[in-house]
Every structure is written in C-alpha cells, then in structure tokens.
Amino acid sequence: MYRSSSVVGDTGWIEVICGSMFSGKTEELIRRLVRARIAKQQVQAFKPSLDDRFAKDHVVSHNGQRIPSTEVGKAEDILRLVQDRTKVVAIDEAQFLGMGLVDVVEKLANQGRRVIVAGLDQDYRGIPFEPVPQLMAISESVTKTMAVCVVCGQPANRTQRLVEAEARVLVGTSDAYEARCRACWTPDPHQVSPGERTSAGAGVG
Ligand code: ADP
Ligand code: MG
Ligand code: ZN
C-alpha cells in the first residue's frame, strides 16, 4: 500500500506531453525528470516493452538524452512496480499502453503522486491515438510539442508514415516515419512521392 506520509504535503496531478514523432516529447519528459531529481524527489520512469528502438532499460530521446526506466508489458504493471516513496512517475510512449492506462494514471495521481505521461496524440492517419486524448481530458496540464516539417521547415504536428503498412503500430525510427506539417502530410503512404521516400522497411521492427 502507498503511504501518503511519503509525499511532501501536496496532492497528486497529471501532466500530458503530446505531439508528433520527433517533436521533443521524450526530451521534455527527461527535462522534467532531471529537475525533479535536482529537487531530491524520488522518480520512476516506465515505458512499454513494445518500444525497444533504442534501449530496454532507458527512455532515450532522438538526440541521445536518456534516463533509466523500467519496461512494462501492460499499464497495470506500473501499479505493481511503483515504489511507496516514488513522488514522480513518468510514462513514455503512452499510445502503446492502451485504455487501461487511464485508470492507472488516475490511481497514481490520487495517491498523491505527480504523473507525467508522454505520447503520440495522433496516429499516422491523423486520428486521435487513445489513450492520449482521454489522458489530456483528465489531466491538470497539457503540453503540445511540435517538430519541424522535414519538407517545408514549418512547425509540424503530424507523423508521416513512409512505408506501406496497414498496421496502426509499426515501431520504427527515422526510416519509417518523418515529421510533417498539415500541408505537407498525407494519410496515405502510397501518395508519398517516390523521391521523398526512404528505403522502405529499413529499421522497422
Ligand atoms: P519525440 O519523443 O517527440 O519523438 P525526441 O524528444 O525523442 O522526440 O527527439 C527530439 C529531437 O529530435 C530534437 O531535439 C531533434 O534533435 C531531433 N529531430 C530529428 N528530426 C526532427 C524534426 N523533424 N523536428 C524536430 N526535431 C527533430
Ligand atoms: Mg519519444
Ligand atoms: Zn510542411
């Protein structure tokens, strides 16, 4: 059981960091965790085991920043793994943990913890990617991060899939996806002009 005495006198809350791929969600998550550690708060980070792009035991940003983390197969595992004294709980790649994450995050916040959740707000077709929209609704704070459109250089809030695949989840890095603005993005990878397309399939897990 979580003891409220291990929290320094305040109520919990939920912060959401969301945007497209390459928009700096993980960077921002790490920035907040580093500051919490400077404040001598106990921090724990979790990420879904599905995301094994860079490291199993670290949350890693595209520009190489990292922070130790624990892999979870499903959202409920976080409740089992979180320690009593943990004040700040960070969860990256929330879109891979499903709707069960909403209850888990709510419980953690009700226990008096600060919960920071990062994830994609839209899938590659531009459709809201649960559970991130639901988490945005119940959170105290939402930060929308934007990338740079690789086609025109404007702020980008969409993730362009570059390879032809129907699956909603296709874990990959810069070979499978790129950041694009509303004008340069298309929901259909077939329409990406061949000159723009990188080597299909490379680096896709
Ligand atoms: P996210 O977690 O949102 O995918 P990261 O925090 O891992 O993003 O990475 C953000 C970093 O990615 C940026 O600081 C930058 O160095 C790099 N980057 C690569 N491509 C882009 C892009 N198109 N727009 C913005 N940043 C990019
Ligand atoms: Mg990330
Ligand atoms: Zn653009």
mmCIF file of C-alpha atoms and ligand atoms in Angstrom:
data_model
loop_
_atom_site.group_PDB
_atom_site.id
_atom_site.type_symbol
_atom_site.label_atom_id
_atom_site.label_comp_id
_atom_site.label_asym_id
_atom_site.label_seq_id
_atom_site.Cartn_x
_atom_site.Cartn_y
_atom_site.Cartn_z
ATOM 1 C CA MET A 1 0.000 0.000 0.000
ATOM 2 C CA TYR A 2 1.084 3.521 -0.746
ATOM 3 C CA ARG A 3 1.565 5.692 2.335
ATOM 4 C CA SER A 4 0.585 9.312 1.979
ATOM 5 C CA SER A 5 3.262 10.194 4.535
ATOM 6 C CA SER A 6 5.901 9.591 1.856
ATOM 7 C CA VAL A 7 4.644 12.568 -0.140
ATOM 8 C CA VAL A 8 5.752 16.036 0.867
ATOM 9 C CA GLY A 9 2.386 17.547 1.621
ATOM 10 C CA ASP A 10 0.683 18.065 -1.735
ATOM 11 C CA THR A 11 -1.944 16.449 -3.893
ATOM 12 C CA GLY A 12 -1.097 14.486 -6.975
ATOM 13 C CA TRP A 13 -1.679 15.611 -10.518
ATOM 14 C CA ILE A 14 -1.355 14.558 -14.148
ATOM 15 C CA GLU A 15 0.725 16.236 -16.848
ATOM 16 C CA VAL A 16 0.469 15.201 -20.510
ATOM 17 C CA ILE A 17 3.175 15.877 -23.094
ATOM 18 C CA CYS A 18 1.964 15.044 -26.598
ATOM 19 C CA GLY A 19 2.649 15.712 -30.255
ATOM 20 C CA SER A 20 4.004 14.038 -33.382
ATOM 21 C CA MET A 21 7.133 11.939 -33.637
ATOM 22 C CA PHE A 22 10.374 13.963 -33.330
ATOM 23 C CA SER A 23 8.519 16.792 -31.574
ATOM 24 C CA GLY A 24 10.599 16.543 -28.394
ATOM 25 C CA LYS A 25 8.158 14.696 -26.129
ATOM 26 C CA THR A 26 10.827 12.438 -24.661
ATOM 27 C CA GLU A 27 13.274 15.334 -24.388
ATOM 28 C CA GLU A 28 10.675 17.323 -22.416
ATOM 29 C CA LEU A 29 9.855 14.304 -20.226
ATOM 30 C CA ILE A 30 13.545 13.856 -19.404
ATOM 31 C CA ARG A 31 13.933 17.588 -18.708
ATOM 32 C CA ARG A 32 11.141 17.470 -16.124
ATOM 33 C CA LEU A 33 12.567 14.327 -14.505
ATOM 34 C CA VAL A 34 16.054 15.801 -14.247
ATOM 35 C CA ARG A 35 14.580 18.824 -12.458
ATOM 36 C CA ALA A 36 12.580 16.602 -10.094
ATOM 37 C CA ARG A 37 15.761 14.751 -9.203
ATOM 38 C CA ILE A 38 17.513 18.063 -8.526
ATOM 39 C CA ALA A 39 14.635 18.752 -6.111
ATOM 40 C CA LYS A 40 15.560 15.422 -4.476
ATOM 41 C CA GLN A 41 12.271 13.802 -5.372
ATOM 42 C CA GLN A 42 12.144 10.062 -5.943
ATOM 43 C CA VAL A 43 11.500 9.435 -9.650
ATOM 44 C CA GLN A 44 10.496 6.306 -11.575
ATOM 45 C CA ALA A 45 10.114 6.076 -15.365
ATOM 46 C CA PHE A 46 8.242 3.400 -17.288
ATOM 47 C CA LYS A 47 7.816 2.567 -20.949
ATOM 48 C CA PRO A 48 6.060 -0.190 -22.883
ATOM 49 C CA SER A 49 8.175 -3.214 -23.831
ATOM 50 C CA LEU A 50 6.878 -2.736 -27.388
ATOM 51 C CA ASP A 51 9.181 0.264 -27.715
ATOM 52 C CA ASP A 52 12.636 -1.341 -27.868
ATOM 53 C CA ARG A 53 14.041 1.018 -30.510
ATOM 54 C CA PHE A 54 16.972 2.368 -28.536
ATOM 55 C CA ALA A 55 17.343 0.599 -25.180
ATOM 56 C CA LYS A 56 15.317 -1.709 -22.961
ATOM 57 C CA ASP A 57 16.229 -0.078 -19.657
ATOM 58 C CA HIS A 58 16.291 3.610 -20.584
ATOM 59 C CA VAL A 59 13.960 6.195 -22.012
ATOM 60 C CA VAL A 60 16.043 7.642 -24.870
ATOM 61 C CA SER A 61 15.300 10.720 -26.995
ATOM 62 C CA HIS A 62 16.157 11.070 -30.675
ATOM 63 C CA ASN A 63 19.037 13.364 -29.760
ATOM 64 C CA GLY A 64 20.545 10.873 -27.345
ATOM 65 C CA GLN A 65 19.393 12.063 -23.925
ATOM 66 C CA ARG A 66 18.487 9.180 -21.636
ATOM 67 C CA ILE A 67 17.120 8.328 -18.239
ATOM 68 C CA PRO A 68 16.796 4.870 -16.580
ATOM 69 C CA SER A 69 13.377 3.251 -16.976
ATOM 70 C CA THR A 70 11.503 0.011 -16.380
ATOM 71 C CA GLU A 71 9.743 -1.851 -19.178
ATOM 72 C CA VAL A 72 6.112 -2.846 -18.725
ATOM 73 C CA GLY A 73 4.037 -5.263 -20.797
ATOM 74 C CA LYS A 74 0.778 -3.588 -19.821
ATOM 75 C CA ALA A 75 -0.360 -0.456 -17.990
ATOM 76 C CA GLU A 76 -1.427 -2.281 -14.802
ATOM 77 C CA ASP A 77 2.173 -3.457 -14.238
ATOM 78 C CA ILE A 78 3.047 0.115 -13.280
ATOM 79 C CA LEU A 79 0.845 -0.068 -10.133
ATOM 80 C CA ARG A 80 2.732 -3.185 -9.051
ATOM 81 C CA LEU A 81 6.187 -1.786 -9.789
ATOM 82 C CA VAL A 82 5.829 1.729 -8.398
ATOM 83 C CA GLN A 83 7.567 2.151 -5.044
ATOM 84 C CA ASP A 84 5.928 3.736 -1.992
ATOM 85 C CA ARG A 85 8.446 6.569 -1.811
ATOM 86 C CA THR A 86 8.171 7.482 -5.513
ATOM 87 C CA LYS A 87 6.884 11.039 -5.891
ATOM 88 C CA VAL A 88 7.164 11.460 -9.656
ATOM 89 C CA VAL A 89 6.016 8.757 -12.090
ATOM 90 C CA ALA A 90 6.917 9.194 -15.766
ATOM 91 C CA ILE A 91 5.415 7.130 -18.561
ATOM 92 C CA ASP A 92 6.706 7.437 -22.138
ATOM 93 C CA GLU A 93 5.058 6.139 -25.348
ATOM 94 C CA ALA A 94 1.633 6.099 -23.692
ATOM 95 C CA GLN A 95 -0.073 5.271 -27.010
ATOM 96 C CA PHE A 96 1.266 1.713 -26.761
ATOM 97 C CA LEU A 97 -0.284 1.020 -23.340
ATOM 98 C CA GLY A 98 -3.968 1.149 -24.255
ATOM 99 C CA MET A 99 -7.025 2.487 -22.456
ATOM 100 C CA GLY A 100 -6.087 0.648 -19.223
ATOM 101 C CA LEU A 101 -3.527 3.415 -18.691
ATOM 102 C CA VAL A 102 -6.264 5.963 -17.897
ATOM 103 C CA ASP A 103 -7.267 4.180 -14.661
ATOM 104 C CA VAL A 104 -3.666 3.528 -13.720
ATOM 105 C CA VAL A 105 -2.664 7.180 -14.120
ATOM 106 C CA GLU A 106 -5.750 8.315 -12.206
ATOM 107 C CA LYS A 107 -4.902 5.961 -9.317
ATOM 108 C CA LEU A 108 -1.283 7.142 -9.185
ATOM 109 C CA ALA A 109 -2.371 10.796 -9.068
ATOM 110 C CA ASN A 110 -4.992 10.048 -6.400
ATOM 111 C CA GLN A 111 -2.199 8.535 -4.323
ATOM 112 C CA GLY A 112 -0.611 11.974 -4.260
ATOM 113 C CA ARG A 113 1.950 11.481 -6.984
ATOM 114 C CA ARG A 114 2.921 13.724 -9.884
ATOM 115 C CA VAL A 115 2.338 11.695 -13.042
ATOM 116 C CA ILE A 116 3.933 12.823 -16.314
ATOM 117 C CA VAL A 117 2.719 10.999 -19.413
ATOM 118 C CA ALA A 118 4.210 11.440 -22.891
ATOM 119 C CA GLY A 119 2.862 10.003 -26.121
ATOM 120 C CA LEU A 120 1.594 10.494 -29.647
ATOM 121 C CA ASP A 121 -1.675 12.424 -29.817
ATOM 122 C CA GLN A 122 -2.410 11.202 -33.379
ATOM 123 C CA ASP A 123 -1.614 8.063 -35.321
ATOM 124 C CA TYR A 124 -0.078 8.148 -38.812
ATOM 125 C CA ARG A 125 -3.557 8.730 -40.317
ATOM 126 C CA GLY A 126 -4.096 11.805 -38.123
ATOM 127 C CA ILE A 127 -6.641 10.009 -35.927
ATOM 128 C CA PRO A 128 -6.543 10.687 -32.147
ATOM 129 C CA PHE A 129 -4.481 7.902 -30.586
ATOM 130 C CA GLU A 130 -6.056 6.552 -27.412
ATOM 131 C CA PRO A 131 -5.429 6.716 -24.532
ATOM 132 C CA VAL A 132 -3.648 10.075 -25.048
ATOM 133 C CA PRO A 133 -6.818 12.126 -25.830
ATOM 134 C CA GLN A 134 -8.522 10.656 -22.734
ATOM 135 C CA LEU A 135 -5.458 11.439 -20.596
ATOM 136 C CA MET A 136 -5.457 15.011 -21.928
ATOM 137 C CA ALA A 137 -9.058 15.375 -20.763
ATOM 138 C CA ILE A 138 -8.457 14.252 -17.172
ATOM 139 C CA SER A 139 -5.040 15.897 -16.733
ATOM 140 C CA GLU A 140 -4.197 19.136 -14.921
ATOM 141 C CA SER A 141 -1.739 20.180 -17.636
ATOM 142 C CA VAL A 142 -1.237 19.534 -21.356
ATOM 143 C CA THR A 143 1.845 20.445 -23.376
ATOM 144 C CA LYS A 144 1.623 20.040 -27.142
ATOM 145 C CA THR A 145 5.093 19.762 -28.639
ATOM 146 C CA MET A 146 5.795 20.406 -32.318
ATOM 147 C CA ALA A 147 8.501 19.091 -34.615
ATOM 148 C CA VAL A 148 9.953 20.760 -37.700
ATOM 149 C CA CYS A 149 8.372 19.749 -41.031
ATOM 150 C CA VAL A 150 11.107 17.973 -42.996
ATOM 151 C CA VAL A 151 9.548 19.135 -46.299
ATOM 152 C CA CYS A 152 8.990 22.877 -45.738
ATOM 153 C CA GLY A 153 10.522 23.763 -42.357
ATOM 154 C CA GLN A 154 7.271 24.980 -40.752
ATOM 155 C CA PRO A 155 6.148 23.696 -37.319
ATOM 156 C CA ALA A 156 4.891 20.116 -37.722
ATOM 157 C CA ASN A 157 2.197 18.325 -35.734
ATOM 158 C CA ARG A 158 1.735 15.222 -37.915
ATOM 159 C CA THR A 159 3.657 11.992 -38.292
ATOM 160 C CA GLN A 160 4.155 10.909 -41.916
ATOM 161 C CA ARG A 161 4.460 7.167 -42.435
ATOM 162 C CA LEU A 162 6.909 6.473 -45.274
ATOM 163 C CA VAL A 163 6.394 2.748 -45.717
ATOM 164 C CA GLU A 164 3.287 0.963 -46.882
ATOM 165 C CA ALA A 165 1.741 -0.950 -43.997
ATOM 166 C CA GLU A 166 -1.821 -1.172 -42.718
ATOM 167 C CA ALA A 167 -0.973 -1.816 -39.041
ATOM 168 C CA ARG A 168 -1.580 1.123 -36.718
ATOM 169 C CA VAL A 169 1.500 0.283 -34.702
ATOM 170 C CA LEU A 170 4.707 -0.068 -36.663
ATOM 171 C CA VAL A 171 7.597 0.610 -34.349
ATOM 172 C CA GLY A 172 10.304 2.320 -36.274
ATOM 173 C CA THR A 173 12.622 5.293 -36.288
ATOM 174 C CA SER A 174 13.554 7.806 -38.959
ATOM 175 C CA ASP A 175 13.382 5.223 -41.765
ATOM 176 C CA ALA A 176 9.671 4.582 -41.298
ATOM 177 C CA TYR A 177 8.392 7.999 -40.195
ATOM 178 C CA GLU A 178 9.079 11.690 -40.503
ATOM 179 C CA ALA A 179 7.570 14.873 -39.093
ATOM 180 C CA ARG A 180 5.386 16.964 -41.400
ATOM 181 C CA CYS A 181 3.097 19.961 -41.163
ATOM 182 C CA ARG A 182 -0.606 19.812 -42.032
ATOM 183 C CA ALA A 183 0.038 20.947 -45.622
ATOM 184 C CA CYS A 184 2.873 18.533 -46.440
ATOM 185 C CA TRP A 185 1.400 15.466 -44.717
ATOM 186 C CA THR A 186 -0.729 12.760 -46.345
ATOM 187 C CA PRO A 187 -2.586 9.964 -44.522
ATOM 188 C CA ASP A 188 -1.739 7.555 -47.309
ATOM 189 C CA PRO A 189 1.905 6.397 -47.535
ATOM 190 C CA HIS A 190 1.177 5.363 -51.191
ATOM 191 C CA GLN A 191 0.959 9.051 -52.048
ATOM 192 C CA VAL A 192 4.376 9.948 -50.720
ATOM 193 C CA SER A 193 6.279 10.713 -53.913
ATOM 194 C CA PRO A 194 8.981 8.108 -54.573
ATOM 195 C CA GLY A 195 11.707 10.724 -54.497
ATOM 196 C CA GLU A 196 10.763 11.590 -50.923
ATOM 197 C CA ARG A 197 10.530 8.010 -49.746
ATOM 198 C CA THR A 198 13.445 6.493 -47.902
ATOM 199 C CA SER A 199 14.411 2.816 -48.250
ATOM 200 C CA ALA A 200 11.148 1.053 -47.428
ATOM 201 C CA GLY A 201 11.190 -1.272 -44.476
ATOM 202 C CA ALA A 202 14.660 -0.434 -43.232
ATOM 203 C CA GLY A 203 14.881 -0.195 -39.470
ATOM 204 C CA VAL A 204 11.256 -1.159 -38.965
ATOM 205 C CA GLY A 205 10.578 -3.576 -36.144
HETATM 206 P P1 ADP B 1 9.801 12.511 -29.576
HETATM 207 O O1 ADP B 1 9.898 11.813 -28.252
HETATM 208 O O2 ADP B 1 8.678 13.501 -29.648
HETATM 209 O O3 ADP B 1 9.749 11.535 -30.736
HETATM 210 P P2 ADP B 1 12.528 13.255 -29.022
HETATM 211 O O4 ADP B 1 12.469 14.003 -27.739
HETATM 212 O O5 ADP B 1 12.973 11.824 -28.935
HETATM 213 O O6 ADP B 1 11.124 13.365 -29.785
HETATM 214 O O7 ADP B 1 13.517 13.954 -30.036
HETATM 215 C C1 ADP B 1 13.508 15.331 -30.308
HETATM 216 C C2 ADP B 1 14.796 15.640 -31.069
HETATM 217 O O8 ADP B 1 14.732 15.012 -32.351
HETATM 218 C C3 ADP B 1 15.031 17.085 -31.387
HETATM 219 O O9 ADP B 1 15.623 17.803 -30.320
HETATM 220 C C4 ADP B 1 15.986 16.991 -32.579
HETATM 221 O O10 ADP B 1 17.316 16.872 -32.135
HETATM 222 C C5 ADP B 1 15.621 15.672 -33.228
HETATM 223 N N1 ADP B 1 14.915 15.790 -34.508
HETATM 224 C C6 ADP B 1 15.088 14.982 -35.579
HETATM 225 N N2 ADP B 1 14.240 15.298 -36.588
HETATM 226 C C7 ADP B 1 13.485 16.323 -36.144
HETATM 227 C C8 ADP B 1 12.408 17.113 -36.718
HETATM 228 N N3 ADP B 1 11.936 16.875 -37.955
HETATM 229 N N4 ADP B 1 11.864 18.090 -35.971
HETATM 230 C C9 ADP B 1 12.321 18.335 -34.718
HETATM 231 N N5 ADP B 1 13.320 17.638 -34.127
HETATM 232 C C10 ADP B 1 13.904 16.639 -34.819
HETATM 233 MG MG MG B 2 9.723 9.825 -27.670
HETATM 234 ZN ZN ZN B 3 5.432 21.317 -44.366
#
